[in-house]
Amino acid sequence: DTEVTQTPKHLVMGMTNKKSLKCEQHMGHRAMYWYKQKAKKPPELMFVYSYEKLSINESVPSRFSPECPNSSLLNLHLHALQPEDSALYLCASSQEGPYNEQFFGPGTRLTVL
Amino acid sequence: GQSLEQPSEVTAVEGAIVQINCTYQTSGFYGLSWYQQHDGGAPTFLSYNALDGLEETGRFSSFLSRSDSYGYLLLQELQMKDSASYFCAVKRIKAAGNKLTFGGGTRVLVKP
């Protein structure tokens, strides 16, 4: 199984809502990532989890809260988002080590009204 | 800081060869990756170079010159399905969890 799955595919939320994005992989990868991607732009790293611990937070606003319940799951909790947070949110995973390719999920298209 | 430069767009016809250049400025460079992303799709890994030279994978090849801080992706025998965005990405030494920094992307349009 070389797949990263993400749910939901699309999400529309108001600025006062609380929602969560979910990501799952069963490749035994111990590094997992959240990226944000705006149209016609590259993915921007948000968070990195290594062995279920947060190892990198790229100065992301606190309205985004990541969680790694176990080695296969990664969540991104959303609260009080702004319209400019509308984007494609990508999850990825990889083996740990000097270099290993990242496997990306299909993403969640988020619209904040 | 870090920067990666690649052309924003390239247009070519089916069967042609396209070279996408990527120049980078970064401290602690470890390796250069290439990812492909179709519109509405997820980025997918194409290749990785940590050492100088050419890596070939089917119709795609990637090259790295560490001394010139330069790499390229070569797409041969272009097919319509190769129309996509292509990103170079730098891996830095001591970057936890295989952190990657992506270039701005090159949109490749293949015409019949």
mmCIF file of C-alpha atoms in Angstrom:
data_model
loop_
_atom_site.group_PDB
_atom_site.id
_atom_site.type_symbol
_atom_site.label_atom_id
_atom_site.label_comp_id
_atom_site.label_asym_id
_atom_site.label_seq_id
_atom_site.Cartn_x
_atom_site.Cartn_y
_atom_site.Cartn_z
ATOM 1 C CA ASP A 1 0.000 0.000 0.000
ATOM 2 C CA THR A 2 1.724 3.178 -1.219
ATOM 3 C CA GLU A 3 -1.149 5.522 -0.652
ATOM 4 C CA VAL A 4 -1.758 8.497 1.559
ATOM 5 C CA THR A 5 -5.446 9.177 2.050
ATOM 6 C CA GLN A 6 -7.029 12.445 3.116
ATOM 7 C CA THR A 7 -10.541 13.318 4.184
ATOM 8 C CA PRO A 8 -12.580 15.228 3.369
ATOM 9 C CA LYS A 9 -11.812 16.013 -0.274
ATOM 10 C CA HIS A 10 -13.577 19.360 -0.040
ATOM 11 C CA LEU A 11 -14.507 21.476 2.973
ATOM 12 C CA VAL A 12 -16.375 24.739 3.217
ATOM 13 C CA MET A 13 -16.413 26.418 6.602
ATOM 14 C CA GLY A 14 -17.291 29.717 8.178
ATOM 15 C CA MET A 15 -14.842 31.793 10.149
ATOM 16 C CA THR A 16 -16.379 30.700 13.441
ATOM 17 C CA ASN A 17 -16.456 26.974 12.701
ATOM 18 C CA LYS A 18 -14.209 24.255 14.064
ATOM 19 C CA LYS A 19 -13.285 21.466 11.690
ATOM 20 C CA SER A 20 -10.586 18.827 11.277
ATOM 21 C CA LEU A 21 -8.669 17.447 8.337
ATOM 22 C CA LYS A 22 -7.553 13.842 8.486
ATOM 23 C CA CYS A 23 -4.639 12.015 6.889
ATOM 24 C CA GLU A 24 -3.747 8.328 7.008
ATOM 25 C CA GLN A 25 -0.908 6.193 5.681
ATOM 26 C CA HIS A 26 -0.086 2.532 6.125
ATOM 27 C CA MET A 27 3.402 2.469 4.646
ATOM 28 C CA GLY A 28 5.128 2.411 8.015
ATOM 29 C CA HIS A 29 6.475 5.916 7.486
ATOM 30 C CA ARG A 30 7.581 7.695 10.637
ATOM 31 C CA ALA A 31 7.630 11.243 9.251
ATOM 32 C CA MET A 32 4.407 13.036 8.328
ATOM 33 C CA TYR A 33 3.854 16.522 6.980
ATOM 34 C CA TRP A 34 1.203 19.159 6.455
ATOM 35 C CA TYR A 35 1.543 21.547 3.521
ATOM 36 C CA LYS A 36 -0.585 24.445 2.338
ATOM 37 C CA GLN A 37 -0.776 25.146 -1.388
ATOM 38 C CA LYS A 38 -2.335 28.153 -3.050
ATOM 39 C CA ALA A 39 -3.263 28.097 -6.740
ATOM 40 C CA LYS A 40 -0.246 28.173 -9.080
ATOM 41 C CA LYS A 41 2.148 28.206 -6.100
ATOM 42 C CA PRO A 42 4.420 25.536 -4.620
ATOM 43 C CA PRO A 43 3.481 23.596 -1.503
ATOM 44 C CA GLU A 44 4.458 25.479 1.658
ATOM 45 C CA LEU A 45 5.487 23.388 4.615
ATOM 46 C CA MET A 46 3.419 23.932 7.756
ATOM 47 C CA PHE A 47 4.308 21.121 10.181
ATOM 48 C CA VAL A 48 6.515 18.055 10.379
ATOM 49 C CA TYR A 49 5.974 15.140 12.734
ATOM 50 C CA SER A 50 8.810 12.726 13.310
ATOM 51 C CA TYR A 51 8.075 9.564 15.298
ATOM 52 C CA GLU A 52 4.742 11.098 16.340
ATOM 53 C CA LYS A 53 6.361 14.177 17.818
ATOM 54 C CA LEU A 54 6.120 17.657 16.362
ATOM 55 C CA SER A 55 9.598 18.459 15.058
ATOM 56 C CA ILE A 56 8.928 21.483 12.844
ATOM 57 C CA ASN A 57 6.344 24.250 13.076
ATOM 58 C CA GLU A 58 6.948 26.790 10.336
ATOM 59 C CA SER A 59 5.546 29.683 12.395
ATOM 60 C CA VAL A 60 2.000 28.665 11.559
ATOM 61 C CA PRO A 61 -0.805 30.681 13.236
ATOM 62 C CA SER A 62 -2.364 28.968 16.239
ATOM 63 C CA ARG A 63 -5.714 28.694 14.482
ATOM 64 C CA PHE A 64 -4.100 25.624 12.858
ATOM 65 C CA SER A 65 -3.450 22.864 15.375
ATOM 66 C CA PRO A 66 -1.810 19.609 14.291
ATOM 67 C CA GLU A 67 -2.145 16.294 16.055
ATOM 68 C CA CYS A 68 -0.539 12.907 15.496
ATOM 69 C CA PRO A 69 -2.570 10.311 17.446
ATOM 70 C CA ASN A 70 -0.449 7.397 16.200
ATOM 71 C CA SER A 71 2.134 6.542 13.582
ATOM 72 C CA SER A 72 -0.487 6.173 10.829
ATOM 73 C CA LEU A 73 -2.700 9.169 11.469
ATOM 74 C CA LEU A 74 -2.261 12.902 11.216
ATOM 75 C CA ASN A 75 -4.927 15.484 11.920
ATOM 76 C CA LEU A 76 -5.104 19.215 11.361
ATOM 77 C CA HIS A 77 -7.614 20.995 13.574
ATOM 78 C CA LEU A 78 -8.969 24.258 12.238
ATOM 79 C CA HIS A 79 -10.579 27.033 14.261
ATOM 80 C CA ALA A 80 -11.426 30.652 13.559
ATOM 81 C CA LEU A 81 -9.888 30.590 10.106
ATOM 82 C CA GLN A 82 -9.715 33.554 7.758
ATOM 83 C CA PRO A 83 -10.748 33.675 4.086
ATOM 84 C CA GLU A 84 -7.060 33.879 3.116
ATOM 85 C CA ASP A 85 -6.615 30.419 4.620
ATOM 86 C CA SER A 86 -8.579 28.996 1.704
ATOM 87 C CA ALA A 87 -6.193 26.640 -0.091
ATOM 88 C CA LEU A 88 -5.370 23.029 -0.858
ATOM 89 C CA TYR A 89 -4.035 21.294 2.241
ATOM 90 C CA LEU A 90 -1.721 18.434 1.465
ATOM 91 C CA CYS A 91 -0.551 15.683 3.756
ATOM 92 C CA ALA A 92 2.617 13.735 3.007
ATOM 93 C CA SER A 93 4.650 10.979 4.609
ATOM 94 C CA SER A 94 8.130 9.546 4.255
ATOM 95 C CA GLN A 95 10.608 7.262 5.893
ATOM 96 C CA GLU A 96 12.995 8.932 8.287
ATOM 97 C CA GLY A 97 16.641 9.067 7.271
ATOM 98 C CA PRO A 98 19.073 11.188 5.265
ATOM 99 C CA TYR A 99 16.713 11.350 2.353
ATOM 100 C CA ASN A 100 13.514 9.657 1.447
ATOM 101 C CA GLU A 101 10.895 10.674 -1.074
ATOM 102 C CA GLN A 102 7.694 12.117 0.250
ATOM 103 C CA PHE A 103 4.399 10.517 -0.696
ATOM 104 C CA PHE A 104 1.587 13.044 -0.966
ATOM 105 C CA GLY A 105 -2.108 12.579 -0.420
ATOM 106 C CA PRO A 106 -4.660 14.088 -2.832
ATOM 107 C CA GLY A 107 -5.332 17.002 -0.538
ATOM 108 C CA THR A 108 -8.333 18.714 1.011
ATOM 109 C CA ARG A 109 -9.650 21.739 -0.869
ATOM 110 C CA LEU A 110 -10.623 24.188 1.892
ATOM 111 C CA THR A 111 -12.821 27.232 1.378
ATOM 112 C CA VAL A 112 -13.307 29.672 4.254
ATOM 113 C CA LEU A 113 -16.297 31.964 3.897
ATOM 114 C CA GLY B 1 17.955 32.255 3.626
ATOM 115 C CA GLN B 2 17.134 29.946 0.787
ATOM 116 C CA SER B 3 16.013 30.538 -2.772
ATOM 117 C CA LEU B 4 15.252 28.310 -5.734
ATOM 118 C CA GLU B 5 14.751 29.682 -9.206
ATOM 119 C CA GLN B 6 13.079 27.863 -12.061
ATOM 120 C CA PRO B 7 11.276 29.124 -15.189
ATOM 121 C CA SER B 8 7.576 29.731 -14.702
ATOM 122 C CA GLU B 9 6.362 28.166 -17.933
ATOM 123 C CA VAL B 10 7.576 26.081 -20.868
ATOM 124 C CA THR B 11 5.630 25.095 -23.977
ATOM 125 C CA ALA B 12 6.662 22.284 -26.327
ATOM 126 C CA VAL B 13 5.155 19.858 -28.827
ATOM 127 C CA GLU B 14 4.658 16.141 -28.470
ATOM 128 C CA GLY B 15 7.837 14.184 -29.025
ATOM 129 C CA ALA B 16 10.082 17.127 -28.151
ATOM 130 C CA ILE B 17 12.636 17.419 -25.351
ATOM 131 C CA VAL B 18 12.257 19.937 -22.540
ATOM 132 C CA GLN B 19 14.873 20.936 -19.985
ATOM 133 C CA ILE B 20 13.739 22.637 -16.772
ATOM 134 C CA ASN B 21 16.573 24.386 -14.975
ATOM 135 C CA CYS B 22 16.722 24.987 -11.254
ATOM 136 C CA THR B 23 19.292 27.166 -9.517
ATOM 137 C CA TYR B 24 19.416 27.281 -5.762
ATOM 138 C CA GLN B 25 21.032 29.221 -2.981
ATOM 139 C CA THR B 26 21.026 27.551 0.381
ATOM 140 C CA SER B 27 23.298 26.689 3.241
ATOM 141 C CA GLY B 28 23.817 23.074 4.151
ATOM 142 C CA PHE B 29 22.634 21.694 0.812
ATOM 143 C CA TYR B 30 22.036 17.940 0.906
ATOM 144 C CA GLY B 31 20.156 17.061 -2.265
ATOM 145 C CA LEU B 32 17.767 18.168 -4.987
ATOM 146 C CA SER B 33 14.435 16.504 -5.737
ATOM 147 C CA TRP B 34 11.920 16.879 -8.528
ATOM 148 C CA TYR B 35 8.158 16.493 -8.175
ATOM 149 C CA GLN B 36 5.398 16.504 -10.774
ATOM 150 C CA GLN B 37 1.914 17.818 -10.089
ATOM 151 C CA HIS B 38 -1.006 17.633 -12.485
ATOM 152 C CA ASP B 39 -3.781 20.210 -12.114
ATOM 153 C CA GLY B 40 -6.014 19.144 -9.240
ATOM 154 C CA GLY B 41 -3.639 16.340 -8.288
ATOM 155 C CA ALA B 42 -1.051 15.587 -5.644
ATOM 156 C CA PRO B 43 2.684 16.119 -6.145
ATOM 157 C CA THR B 44 4.435 12.890 -7.082
ATOM 158 C CA PHE B 45 8.123 12.173 -6.720
ATOM 159 C CA LEU B 46 10.163 11.960 -9.924
ATOM 160 C CA SER B 47 13.824 11.904 -8.970
ATOM 161 C CA TYR B 48 16.496 12.833 -6.482
ATOM 162 C CA ASN B 49 20.159 13.841 -6.842
ATOM 163 C CA ALA B 50 22.558 14.079 -3.931
ATOM 164 C CA LEU B 51 25.738 13.684 -5.975
ATOM 165 C CA ASP B 52 26.891 15.397 -9.139
ATOM 166 C CA GLY B 53 25.806 13.771 -12.347
ATOM 167 C CA LEU B 54 22.865 12.458 -14.259
ATOM 168 C CA GLU B 55 20.133 10.164 -12.959
ATOM 169 C CA GLU B 56 17.946 8.540 -15.591
ATOM 170 C CA THR B 57 14.487 7.119 -15.001
ATOM 171 C CA GLY B 58 12.776 6.198 -18.234
ATOM 172 C CA ARG B 59 11.943 9.306 -20.263
ATOM 173 C CA PHE B 60 12.924 11.592 -17.394
ATOM 174 C CA SER B 61 16.465 12.430 -16.313
ATOM 175 C CA SER B 62 17.759 14.732 -13.618
ATOM 176 C CA PHE B 63 21.151 16.355 -13.331
ATOM 177 C CA LEU B 64 22.977 18.046 -10.484
ATOM 178 C CA SER B 65 26.088 20.194 -10.284
ATOM 179 C CA ARG B 66 26.793 20.992 -6.644
ATOM 180 C CA SER B 67 29.643 23.360 -7.504
ATOM 181 C CA ASP B 68 27.304 25.430 -9.696
ATOM 182 C CA SER B 69 24.283 25.121 -7.354
ATOM 183 C CA TYR B 70 22.360 24.041 -10.393
ATOM 184 C CA GLY B 71 20.236 21.172 -11.524
ATOM 185 C CA TYR B 72 17.846 20.340 -14.298
ATOM 186 C CA LEU B 73 15.068 17.950 -15.173
ATOM 187 C CA LEU B 74 15.047 16.623 -18.729
ATOM 188 C CA LEU B 75 11.791 15.405 -20.186
ATOM 189 C CA GLN B 76 12.241 13.392 -23.374
ATOM 190 C CA GLU B 77 9.758 12.150 -25.963
ATOM 191 C CA LEU B 78 7.156 14.487 -24.532
ATOM 192 C CA GLN B 79 3.627 13.161 -24.272
ATOM 193 C CA MET B 80 0.382 15.037 -23.705
ATOM 194 C CA LYS B 81 0.154 13.501 -20.227
ATOM 195 C CA ASP B 82 3.400 15.292 -19.296
ATOM 196 C CA SER B 83 1.489 18.581 -19.182
ATOM 197 C CA ALA B 84 1.833 19.440 -15.507
ATOM 198 C CA SER B 85 3.754 21.588 -13.051
ATOM 199 C CA TYR B 86 7.249 20.490 -12.113
ATOM 200 C CA PHE B 87 8.877 21.558 -8.852
ATOM 201 C CA CYS B 88 12.493 21.334 -7.798
ATOM 202 C CA ALA B 89 12.960 21.004 -4.051
ATOM 203 C CA VAL B 90 16.008 21.270 -1.834
ATOM 204 C CA LYS B 91 16.769 19.019 1.102
ATOM 205 C CA ARG B 92 19.116 20.611 3.636
ATOM 206 C CA ILE B 93 21.495 18.908 6.024
ATOM 207 C CA LYS B 94 20.132 18.582 9.534
ATOM 208 C CA ALA B 95 16.652 19.395 8.316
ATOM 209 C CA ALA B 96 14.456 17.278 10.518
ATOM 210 C CA GLY B 97 11.984 14.900 8.991
ATOM 211 C CA ASN B 98 13.297 15.290 5.462
ATOM 212 C CA LYS B 99 12.088 18.868 5.239
ATOM 213 C CA LEU B 100 11.905 20.104 1.661
ATOM 214 C CA THR B 101 11.835 23.644 0.323
ATOM 215 C CA PHE B 102 10.140 23.873 -3.064
ATOM 216 C CA GLY B 103 10.906 26.137 -5.991
ATOM 217 C CA GLY B 104 8.114 28.154 -7.569
ATOM 218 C CA GLY B 105 7.322 25.474 -10.137
ATOM 219 C CA THR B 106 7.487 25.268 -13.913
ATOM 220 C CA ARG B 107 4.264 24.774 -15.798
ATOM 221 C CA VAL B 108 4.878 22.558 -18.838
ATOM 222 C CA LEU B 109 2.310 22.677 -21.613
ATOM 223 C CA VAL B 110 2.578 19.978 -24.272
ATOM 224 C CA LYS B 111 0.853 20.723 -27.563
ATOM 225 C CA PRO B 112 -0.089 18.229 -30.281
#
